[in-house]
Coordinates of C-alpha atoms in Angstrom, one line a residue:
Chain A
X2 CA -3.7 -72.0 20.8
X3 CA -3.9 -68.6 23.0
X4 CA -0.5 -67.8 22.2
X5 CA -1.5 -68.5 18.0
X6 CA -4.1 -66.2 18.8
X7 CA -2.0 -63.6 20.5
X8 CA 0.3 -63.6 17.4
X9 CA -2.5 -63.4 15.2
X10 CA -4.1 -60.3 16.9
X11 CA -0.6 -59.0 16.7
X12 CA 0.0 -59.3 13.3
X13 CA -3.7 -58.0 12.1
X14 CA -3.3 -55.1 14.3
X15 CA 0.3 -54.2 12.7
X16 CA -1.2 -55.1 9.3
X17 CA -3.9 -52.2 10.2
X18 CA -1.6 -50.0 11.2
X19 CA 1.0 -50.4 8.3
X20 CA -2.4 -50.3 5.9
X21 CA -3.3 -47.0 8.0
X22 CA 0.7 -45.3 7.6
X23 CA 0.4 -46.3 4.2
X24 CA -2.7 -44.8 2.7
X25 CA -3.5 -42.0 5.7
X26 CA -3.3 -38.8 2.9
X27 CA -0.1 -36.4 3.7
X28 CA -0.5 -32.6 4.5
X29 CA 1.4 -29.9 5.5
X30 CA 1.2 -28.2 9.9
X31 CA -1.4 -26.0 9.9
X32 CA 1.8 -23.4 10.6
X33 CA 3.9 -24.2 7.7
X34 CA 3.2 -21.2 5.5
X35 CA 3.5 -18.8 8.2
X36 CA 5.4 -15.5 7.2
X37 CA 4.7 -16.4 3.6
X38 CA 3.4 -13.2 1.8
X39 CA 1.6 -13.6 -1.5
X40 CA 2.8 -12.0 -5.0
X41 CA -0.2 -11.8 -7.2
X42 CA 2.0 -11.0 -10.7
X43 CA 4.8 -14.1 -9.7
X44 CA 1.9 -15.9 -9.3
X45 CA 0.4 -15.4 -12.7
X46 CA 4.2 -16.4 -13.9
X47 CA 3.6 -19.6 -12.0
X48 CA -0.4 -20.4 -13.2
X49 CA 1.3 -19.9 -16.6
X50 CA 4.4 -22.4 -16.6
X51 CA 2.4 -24.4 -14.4
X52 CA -0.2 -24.8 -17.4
X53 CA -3.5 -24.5 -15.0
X54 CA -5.5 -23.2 -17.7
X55 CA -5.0 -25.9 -20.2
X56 CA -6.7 -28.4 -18.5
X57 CA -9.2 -26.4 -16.0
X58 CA -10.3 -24.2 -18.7
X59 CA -14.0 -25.6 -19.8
X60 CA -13.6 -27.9 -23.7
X61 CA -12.9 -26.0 -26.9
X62 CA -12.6 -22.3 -25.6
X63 CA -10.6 -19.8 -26.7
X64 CA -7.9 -18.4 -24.7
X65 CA -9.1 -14.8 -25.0
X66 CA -9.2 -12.4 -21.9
X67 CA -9.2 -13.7 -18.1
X68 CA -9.1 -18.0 -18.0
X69 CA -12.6 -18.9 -16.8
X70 CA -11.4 -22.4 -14.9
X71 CA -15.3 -24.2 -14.6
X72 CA -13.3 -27.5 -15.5
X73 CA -15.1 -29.9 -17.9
X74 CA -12.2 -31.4 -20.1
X75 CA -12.3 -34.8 -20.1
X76 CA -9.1 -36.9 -19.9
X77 CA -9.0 -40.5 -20.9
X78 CA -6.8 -43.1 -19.4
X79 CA -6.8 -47.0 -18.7
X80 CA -8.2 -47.0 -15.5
X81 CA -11.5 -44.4 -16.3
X82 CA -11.9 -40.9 -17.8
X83 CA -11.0 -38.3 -15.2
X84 CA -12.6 -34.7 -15.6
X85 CA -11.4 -31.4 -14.5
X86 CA -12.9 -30.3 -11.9
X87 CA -14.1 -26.2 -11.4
X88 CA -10.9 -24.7 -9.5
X89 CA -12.6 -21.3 -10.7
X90 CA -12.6 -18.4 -7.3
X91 CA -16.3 -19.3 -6.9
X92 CA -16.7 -20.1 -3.5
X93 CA -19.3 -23.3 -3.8
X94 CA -18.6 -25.0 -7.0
X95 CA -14.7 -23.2 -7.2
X96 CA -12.0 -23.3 -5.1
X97 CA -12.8 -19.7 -3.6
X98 CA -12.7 -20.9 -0.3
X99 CA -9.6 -22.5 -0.1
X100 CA -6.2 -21.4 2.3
X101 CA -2.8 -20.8 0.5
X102 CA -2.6 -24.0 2.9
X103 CA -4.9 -25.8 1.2
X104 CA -3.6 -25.4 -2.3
X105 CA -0.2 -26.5 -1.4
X106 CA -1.6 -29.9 0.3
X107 CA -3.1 -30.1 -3.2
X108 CA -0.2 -29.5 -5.3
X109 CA 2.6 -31.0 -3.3
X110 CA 1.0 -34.0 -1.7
X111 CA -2.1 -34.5 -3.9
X112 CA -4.1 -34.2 -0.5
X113 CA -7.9 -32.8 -0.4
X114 CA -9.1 -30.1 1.8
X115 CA -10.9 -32.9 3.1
X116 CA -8.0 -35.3 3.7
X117 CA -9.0 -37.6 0.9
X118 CA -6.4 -38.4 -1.9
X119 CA -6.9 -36.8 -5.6
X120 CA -6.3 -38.9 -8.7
X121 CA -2.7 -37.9 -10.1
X122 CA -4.6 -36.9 -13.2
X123 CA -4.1 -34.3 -11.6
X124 CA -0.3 -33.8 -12.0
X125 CA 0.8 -33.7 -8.1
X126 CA 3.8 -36.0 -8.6
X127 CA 5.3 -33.1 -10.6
X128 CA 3.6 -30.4 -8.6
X129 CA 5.3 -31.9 -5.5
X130 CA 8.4 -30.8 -6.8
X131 CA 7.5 -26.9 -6.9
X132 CA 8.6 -23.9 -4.0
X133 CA 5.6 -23.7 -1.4
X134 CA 6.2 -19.8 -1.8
X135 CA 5.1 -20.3 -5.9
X136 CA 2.6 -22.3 -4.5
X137 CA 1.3 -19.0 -2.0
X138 CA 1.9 -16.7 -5.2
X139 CA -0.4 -19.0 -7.3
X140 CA -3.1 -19.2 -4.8
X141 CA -3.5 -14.9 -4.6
X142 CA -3.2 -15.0 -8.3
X143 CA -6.3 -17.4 -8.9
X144 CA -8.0 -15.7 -6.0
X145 CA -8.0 -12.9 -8.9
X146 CA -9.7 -14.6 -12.0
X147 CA -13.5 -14.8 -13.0
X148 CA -15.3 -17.3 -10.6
X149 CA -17.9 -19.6 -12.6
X150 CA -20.3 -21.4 -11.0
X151 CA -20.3 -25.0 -13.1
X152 CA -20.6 -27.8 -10.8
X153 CA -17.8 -30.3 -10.8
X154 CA -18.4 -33.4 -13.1
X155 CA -17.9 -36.6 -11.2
X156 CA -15.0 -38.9 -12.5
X157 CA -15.9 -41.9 -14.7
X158 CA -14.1 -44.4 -12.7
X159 CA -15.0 -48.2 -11.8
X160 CA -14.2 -50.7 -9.5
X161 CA -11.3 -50.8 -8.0
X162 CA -9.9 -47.5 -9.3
X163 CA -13.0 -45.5 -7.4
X164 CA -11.5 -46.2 -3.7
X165 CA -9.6 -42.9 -3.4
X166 CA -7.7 -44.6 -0.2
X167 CA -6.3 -47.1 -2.7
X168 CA -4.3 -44.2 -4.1
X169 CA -2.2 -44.4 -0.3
X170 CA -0.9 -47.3 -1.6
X171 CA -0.1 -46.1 -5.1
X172 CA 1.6 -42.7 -3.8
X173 CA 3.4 -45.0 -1.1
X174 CA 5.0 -47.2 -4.3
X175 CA 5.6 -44.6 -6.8
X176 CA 5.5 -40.9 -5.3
X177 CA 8.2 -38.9 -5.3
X178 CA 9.7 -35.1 -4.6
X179 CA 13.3 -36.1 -6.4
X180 CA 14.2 -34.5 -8.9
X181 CA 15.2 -37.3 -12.2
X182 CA 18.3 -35.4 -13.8
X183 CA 20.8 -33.4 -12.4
X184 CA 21.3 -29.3 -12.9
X185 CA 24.9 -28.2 -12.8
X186 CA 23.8 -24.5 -13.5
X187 CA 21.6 -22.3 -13.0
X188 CA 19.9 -21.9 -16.0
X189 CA 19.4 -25.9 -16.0
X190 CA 18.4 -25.3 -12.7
X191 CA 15.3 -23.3 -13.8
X192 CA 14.8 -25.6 -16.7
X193 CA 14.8 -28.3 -14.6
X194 CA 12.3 -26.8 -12.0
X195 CA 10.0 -25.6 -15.3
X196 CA 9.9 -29.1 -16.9
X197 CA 10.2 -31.5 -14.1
X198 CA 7.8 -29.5 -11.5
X199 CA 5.5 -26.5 -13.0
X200 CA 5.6 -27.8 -16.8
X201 CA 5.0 -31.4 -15.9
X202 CA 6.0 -32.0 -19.5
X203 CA 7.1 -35.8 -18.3
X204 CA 3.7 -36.7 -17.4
X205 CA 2.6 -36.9 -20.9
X206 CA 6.1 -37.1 -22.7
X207 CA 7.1 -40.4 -20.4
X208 CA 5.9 -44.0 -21.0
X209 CA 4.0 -45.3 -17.6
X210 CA 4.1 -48.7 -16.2
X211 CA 0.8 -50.9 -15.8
X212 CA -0.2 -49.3 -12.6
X213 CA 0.2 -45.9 -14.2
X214 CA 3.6 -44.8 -12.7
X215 CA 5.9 -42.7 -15.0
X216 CA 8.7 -45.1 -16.2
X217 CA 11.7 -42.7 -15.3
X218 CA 14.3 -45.1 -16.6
X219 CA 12.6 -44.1 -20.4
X220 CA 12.5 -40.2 -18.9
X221 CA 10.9 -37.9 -22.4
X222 CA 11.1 -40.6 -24.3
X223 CA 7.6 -40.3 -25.7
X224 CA 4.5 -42.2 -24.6
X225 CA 1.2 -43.3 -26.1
X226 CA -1.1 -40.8 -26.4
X227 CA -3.5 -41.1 -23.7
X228 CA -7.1 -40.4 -26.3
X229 CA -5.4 -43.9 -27.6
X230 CA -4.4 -42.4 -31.1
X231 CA -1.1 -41.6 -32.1
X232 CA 2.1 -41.1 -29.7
X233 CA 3.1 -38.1 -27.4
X234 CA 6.9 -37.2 -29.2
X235 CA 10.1 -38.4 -27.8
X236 CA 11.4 -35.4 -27.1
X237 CA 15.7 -36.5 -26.2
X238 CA 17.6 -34.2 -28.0
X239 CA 19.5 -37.6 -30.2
X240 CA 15.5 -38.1 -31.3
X241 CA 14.6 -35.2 -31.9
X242 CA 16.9 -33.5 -33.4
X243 CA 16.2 -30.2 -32.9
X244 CA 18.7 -27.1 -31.8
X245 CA 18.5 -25.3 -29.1
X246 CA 17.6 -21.9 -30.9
X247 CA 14.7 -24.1 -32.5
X248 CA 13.2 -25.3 -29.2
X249 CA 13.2 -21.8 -27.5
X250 CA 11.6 -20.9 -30.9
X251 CA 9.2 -23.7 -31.3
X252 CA 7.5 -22.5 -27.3
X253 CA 7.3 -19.1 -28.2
X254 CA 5.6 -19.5 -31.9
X255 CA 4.4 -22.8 -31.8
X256 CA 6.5 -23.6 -35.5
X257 CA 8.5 -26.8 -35.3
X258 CA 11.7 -26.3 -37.2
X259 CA 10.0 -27.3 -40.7
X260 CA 7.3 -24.8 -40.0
X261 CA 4.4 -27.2 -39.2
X262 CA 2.6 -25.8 -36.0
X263 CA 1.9 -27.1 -32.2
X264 CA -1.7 -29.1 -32.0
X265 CA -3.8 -31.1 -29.9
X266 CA -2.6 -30.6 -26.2
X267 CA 0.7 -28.9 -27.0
X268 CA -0.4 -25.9 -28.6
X269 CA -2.1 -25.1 -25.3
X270 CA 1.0 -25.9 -23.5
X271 CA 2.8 -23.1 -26.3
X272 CA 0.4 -20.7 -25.5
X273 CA 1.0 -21.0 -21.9
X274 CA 5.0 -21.0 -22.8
X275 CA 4.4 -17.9 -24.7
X276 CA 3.1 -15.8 -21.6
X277 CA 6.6 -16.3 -20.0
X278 CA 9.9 -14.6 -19.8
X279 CA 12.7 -15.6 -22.9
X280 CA 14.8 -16.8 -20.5
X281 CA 12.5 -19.5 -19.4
X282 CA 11.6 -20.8 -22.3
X283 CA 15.2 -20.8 -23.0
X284 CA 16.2 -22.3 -19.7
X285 CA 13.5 -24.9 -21.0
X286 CA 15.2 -25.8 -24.4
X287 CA 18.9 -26.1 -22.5
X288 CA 17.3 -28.6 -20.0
X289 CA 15.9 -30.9 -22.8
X290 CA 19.4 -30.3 -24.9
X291 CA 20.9 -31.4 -21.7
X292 CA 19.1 -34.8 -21.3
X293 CA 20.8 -37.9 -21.9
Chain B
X23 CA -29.7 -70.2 -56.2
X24 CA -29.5 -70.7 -59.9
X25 CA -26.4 -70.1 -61.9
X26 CA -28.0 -66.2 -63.1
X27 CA -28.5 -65.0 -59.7
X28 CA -24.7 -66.1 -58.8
X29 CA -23.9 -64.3 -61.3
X30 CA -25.9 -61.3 -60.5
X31 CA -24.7 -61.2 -57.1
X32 CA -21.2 -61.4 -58.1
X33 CA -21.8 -58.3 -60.5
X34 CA -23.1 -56.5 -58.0
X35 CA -20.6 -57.3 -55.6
X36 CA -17.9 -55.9 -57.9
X37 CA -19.7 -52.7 -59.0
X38 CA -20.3 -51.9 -55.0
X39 CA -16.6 -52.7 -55.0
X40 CA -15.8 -50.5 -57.8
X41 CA -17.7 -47.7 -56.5
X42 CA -16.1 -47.7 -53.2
X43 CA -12.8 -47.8 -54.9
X44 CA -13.6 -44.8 -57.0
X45 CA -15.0 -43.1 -53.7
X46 CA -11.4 -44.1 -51.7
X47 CA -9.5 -42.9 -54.4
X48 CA -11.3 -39.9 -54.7
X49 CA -11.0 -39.4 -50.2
X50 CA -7.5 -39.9 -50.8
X51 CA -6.4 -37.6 -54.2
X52 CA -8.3 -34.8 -51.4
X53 CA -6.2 -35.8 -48.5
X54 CA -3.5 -35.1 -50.6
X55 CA -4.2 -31.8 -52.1
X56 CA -4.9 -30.4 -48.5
X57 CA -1.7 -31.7 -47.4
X58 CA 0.1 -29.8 -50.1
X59 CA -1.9 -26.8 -49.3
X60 CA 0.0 -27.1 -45.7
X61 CA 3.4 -28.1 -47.8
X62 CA 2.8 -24.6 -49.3
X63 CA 2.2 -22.4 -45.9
X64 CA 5.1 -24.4 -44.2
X65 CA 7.5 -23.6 -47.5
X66 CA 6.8 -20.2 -47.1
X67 CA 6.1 -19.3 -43.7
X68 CA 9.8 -21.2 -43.2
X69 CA 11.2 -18.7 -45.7
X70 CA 9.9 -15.6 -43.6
X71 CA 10.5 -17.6 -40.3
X72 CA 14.2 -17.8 -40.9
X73 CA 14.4 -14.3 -41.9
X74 CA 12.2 -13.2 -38.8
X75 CA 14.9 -15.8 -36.7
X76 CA 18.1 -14.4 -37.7
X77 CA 18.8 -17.4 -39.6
X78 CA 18.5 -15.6 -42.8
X79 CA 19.6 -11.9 -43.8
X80 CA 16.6 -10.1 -45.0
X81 CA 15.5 -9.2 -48.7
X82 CA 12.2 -7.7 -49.5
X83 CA 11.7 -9.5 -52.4
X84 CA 12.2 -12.3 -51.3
X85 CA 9.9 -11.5 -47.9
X86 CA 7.2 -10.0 -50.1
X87 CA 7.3 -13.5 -52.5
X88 CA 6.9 -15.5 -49.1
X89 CA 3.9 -13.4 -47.7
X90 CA 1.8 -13.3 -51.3
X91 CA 2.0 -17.5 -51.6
X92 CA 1.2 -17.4 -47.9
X93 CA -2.0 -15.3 -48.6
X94 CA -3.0 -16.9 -52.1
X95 CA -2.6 -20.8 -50.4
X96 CA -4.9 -19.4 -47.4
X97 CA -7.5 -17.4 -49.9
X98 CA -7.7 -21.2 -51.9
X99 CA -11.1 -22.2 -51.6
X100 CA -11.0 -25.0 -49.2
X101 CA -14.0 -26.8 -49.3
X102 CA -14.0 -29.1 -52.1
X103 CA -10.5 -30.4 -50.3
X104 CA -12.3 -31.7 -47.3
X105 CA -14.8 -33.9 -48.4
X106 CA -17.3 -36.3 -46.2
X107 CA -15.5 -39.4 -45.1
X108 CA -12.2 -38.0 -44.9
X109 CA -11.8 -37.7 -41.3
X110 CA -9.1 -39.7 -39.3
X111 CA -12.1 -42.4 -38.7
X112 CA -12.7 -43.6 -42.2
X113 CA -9.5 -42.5 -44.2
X114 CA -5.6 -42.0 -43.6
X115 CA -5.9 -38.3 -42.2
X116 CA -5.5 -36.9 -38.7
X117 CA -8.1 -34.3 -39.0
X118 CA -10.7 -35.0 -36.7
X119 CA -14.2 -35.8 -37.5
X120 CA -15.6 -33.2 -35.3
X121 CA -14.2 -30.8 -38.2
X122 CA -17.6 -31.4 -40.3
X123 CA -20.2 -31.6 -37.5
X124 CA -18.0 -28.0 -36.4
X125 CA -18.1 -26.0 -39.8
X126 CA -18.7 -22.3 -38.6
X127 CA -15.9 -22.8 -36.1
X128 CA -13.7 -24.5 -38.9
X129 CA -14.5 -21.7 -41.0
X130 CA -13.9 -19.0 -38.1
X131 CA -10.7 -20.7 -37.9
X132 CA -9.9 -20.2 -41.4
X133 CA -11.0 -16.7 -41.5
X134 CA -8.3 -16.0 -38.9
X135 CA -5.4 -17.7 -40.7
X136 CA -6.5 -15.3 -43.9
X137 CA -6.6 -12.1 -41.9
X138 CA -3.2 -12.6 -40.4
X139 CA -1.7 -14.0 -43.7
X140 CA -3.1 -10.3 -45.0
X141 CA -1.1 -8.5 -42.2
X142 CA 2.1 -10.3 -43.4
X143 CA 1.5 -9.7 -46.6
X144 CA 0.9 -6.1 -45.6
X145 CA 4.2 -6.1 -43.4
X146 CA 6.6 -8.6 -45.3
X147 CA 8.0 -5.8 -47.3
X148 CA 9.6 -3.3 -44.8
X149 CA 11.8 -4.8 -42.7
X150 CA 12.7 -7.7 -40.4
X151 CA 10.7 -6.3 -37.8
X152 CA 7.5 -6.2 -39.5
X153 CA 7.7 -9.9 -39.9
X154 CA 8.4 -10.6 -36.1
X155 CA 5.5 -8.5 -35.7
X156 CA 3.1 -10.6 -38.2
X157 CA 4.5 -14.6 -37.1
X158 CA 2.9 -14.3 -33.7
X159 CA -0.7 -14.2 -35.2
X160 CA -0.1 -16.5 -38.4
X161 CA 1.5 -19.3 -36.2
X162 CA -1.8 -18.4 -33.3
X163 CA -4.1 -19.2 -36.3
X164 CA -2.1 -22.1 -37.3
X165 CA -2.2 -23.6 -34.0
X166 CA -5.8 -22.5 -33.3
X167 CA -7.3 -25.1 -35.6
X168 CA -4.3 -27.4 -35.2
X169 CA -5.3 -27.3 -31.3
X170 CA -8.8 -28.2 -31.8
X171 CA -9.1 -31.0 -35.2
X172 CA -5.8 -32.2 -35.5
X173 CA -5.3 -35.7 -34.0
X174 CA -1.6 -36.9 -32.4
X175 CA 0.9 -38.0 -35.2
X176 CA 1.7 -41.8 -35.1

């Protein structure tokens, strides 16, 4: 009987320390962007292909002048409706208090300034995939735009999905840095970093499973769309169909190849796509020509 | 109930049924015309498109042709084409039904796709360059209202 007991105590105590390794949140030595300097104009590069203002930006405003991030949009999914919160540069209700540090324990491990986990509504499991030193330009860039004092709407989540440590245990099964396809050039290189990290194209364009992990064996293949009407695009080149000319064309004017236009969430994404270099949204198109 | 009322109620049934059939068809002959009012800015926006591409040499005529059906299928007035009941909810459409409870905006929204299909107009005819310079704005107004009533294809 002691000795059951012995084993017993052993195996709860491992069972709380395994449960603790497997949901503590991840962040980054307090040291590890040391010698980092910030480079406000990259960084506006990187809030563009990164698409922060698409989702931060407050419901149905028009993308005129400086983004005002005061959050607001509200994203449907199976488990709740998460809403963006204010990342604005207002120090109580934005994110005008937060280090460079603190933004890249975001972005790469989806890790509050507070060490509690964030929903991956938030699109950390592409994010985790980008350069810490875009990450540093990023931060000085935002540190630049309006600051809006709208308080953060809680999310509209219910039992079990509310207990943040919960996601430990989902970012243990499913969460990953690797990149999905491979990039024998350079060009496919950046199109790879633009889709697979900044764009985060696959987190809409990719089916999930029932626990809300992208499917990476069905990688672009389309998805529902997450309002629950009609279907994200399959966007493989043998689906699609489109050229590589009309791709690079399609993100800088928004015209599919029979001249209908971008909508919903997309045309956002175009006029983010639009703000960057030719060679990116070209490096774009040959990535997705590229896919199997 | 008697053998009249039956009857009655059986009438009545069919003329609601009637009336909602005429309605539907009605909901439906709009749907269509609006769509063919898009047929006609994608027909002609993809003629200037492939000249502003590269696809396509450029011709004038041809340009200027483009940019005056572009202008005259924006100037068409709308309104009777979008009629109560024709939103993605209640009929085979993907315009959302926040465009009627939105109107000003919807019309803002159109506004913009007239003045930029004026400045193509305005441009179409001299040169390749002039068209590049239009697009951007005609495809920005496209998207505009695109972004904000136009639900997901199926």
């Amino acid at each position: 009987m002691r000795r059951f007991l012995t084993n017993l105590t052993f195996f709860v105590v491992l069972g709380f320390a395994v449960f603790w390794f497997i949901t503590r949140p991840e962040s980054f030595a307090d040291d590890a962007l040391a010698g980092l300097t910030a480079d406000t104009s990259r960084g506006e590069t990187v809030f563009h292909a990164a698409g922060c203002a698409s989702c931060h930006t407050a419901p149905g405003v028009d993308s005129k002048g400086a983004p005002v991030l005061s959050g607001g949009q509200r994203f449907p999914s199976d488990f709740g409706t998460f809403i963006a919160p204010n990342i604005s540069s207002d120090p109580t209700h934005g994110i005008g208090e937060w280090s460079a540090l603190d933004l890249a324990n975001a972005m790469k491990f989806g890790t509050s300034p507070d060490g509690q986990h964030y929903y991956p509504a938030f699109p950390y499991t592409s994010y985790a995939r980008a350069e810490v030193q875009d990450i540093v330009d990023l931060h000085a860039y935002l540190a630049t735009l309006p600051g809006d004092a709208t308080p953060s709407q809680p999310h509209e989540v219910g039992f079990p999905f509310n207990i943040r440590l919960a996601m430990g245990g989902w970012k243990f099964l499913f969460f990953s840095d690797e990149w999905t396809i491979g990039a024998p050039n350079e060009q496919l290189e950046r199109g790879r970093y633009l889709v697979e990290a900044l764009g985060h194209c696959a987190e809409c364009h990719t089916p999930r499973g029932p626990l809300g992990n992208l499917d990476n064996s069905a990688w672009l293949t389309g998805a529902p769309d997450p309002s629950g009407k009609g279907r994200v695009p399959d966007i493989t080149p043998q689906t699609l169909g489109w050229s590589e000319g009309d791709l690079a064309y399609y993100f800088e004017s928004g015209f599919t190849p029979d001249f209908d236009s971008s909508g919903g969430h997309m045309a956002h994404v175009v006029e983010n796509l639009g703000k960057l270099p030719a060679q990116d949204r070209e490096a774009i198109a040959a990535y997705l020509i590229a896919l199997p | 109930m008697t053998r009249f009322t039956k009857l009655t109620a059986a009438a009545l049934g069919l003329t609601l049924l009637g009336g909602a059939a005429f309605a539907d068809g009605h909901i439906d002959a709009a749907i269509k015309a609006r769509q063919a009012q898009m047929q006609l800015y994608g027909f002609n926006l993809g003629v200037l498109g492939a000249m502003a591409k590269g696809d396509v040499d450029y011709d004038a005529a041809t340009a200027s042709a483009a940019a005056d059906n572009l202008l005259a299928a924006a100037t068409l007035n709308a309104s009777i084409m979008w009629p109560q009941g024709s939103d993605s909810g209640a009929a085979k459409s993907r315009a959302k039904a926040d465009m009627w409870s939105n109107y000003p905006d919807v019309q803002a929204k159109g506004m913009a796709l007239v003045e930029a299909a004026t400045a193509m107009q305005a441009a179409a005819g001299g040169g390749v360059e002039g068209i590049r310079g239009a697009i951007g704005a005609v495809g920005g107004a496209c998207g505009a209202c695109h972004k904000a009533y136009r639900e997901p294809s199926s």
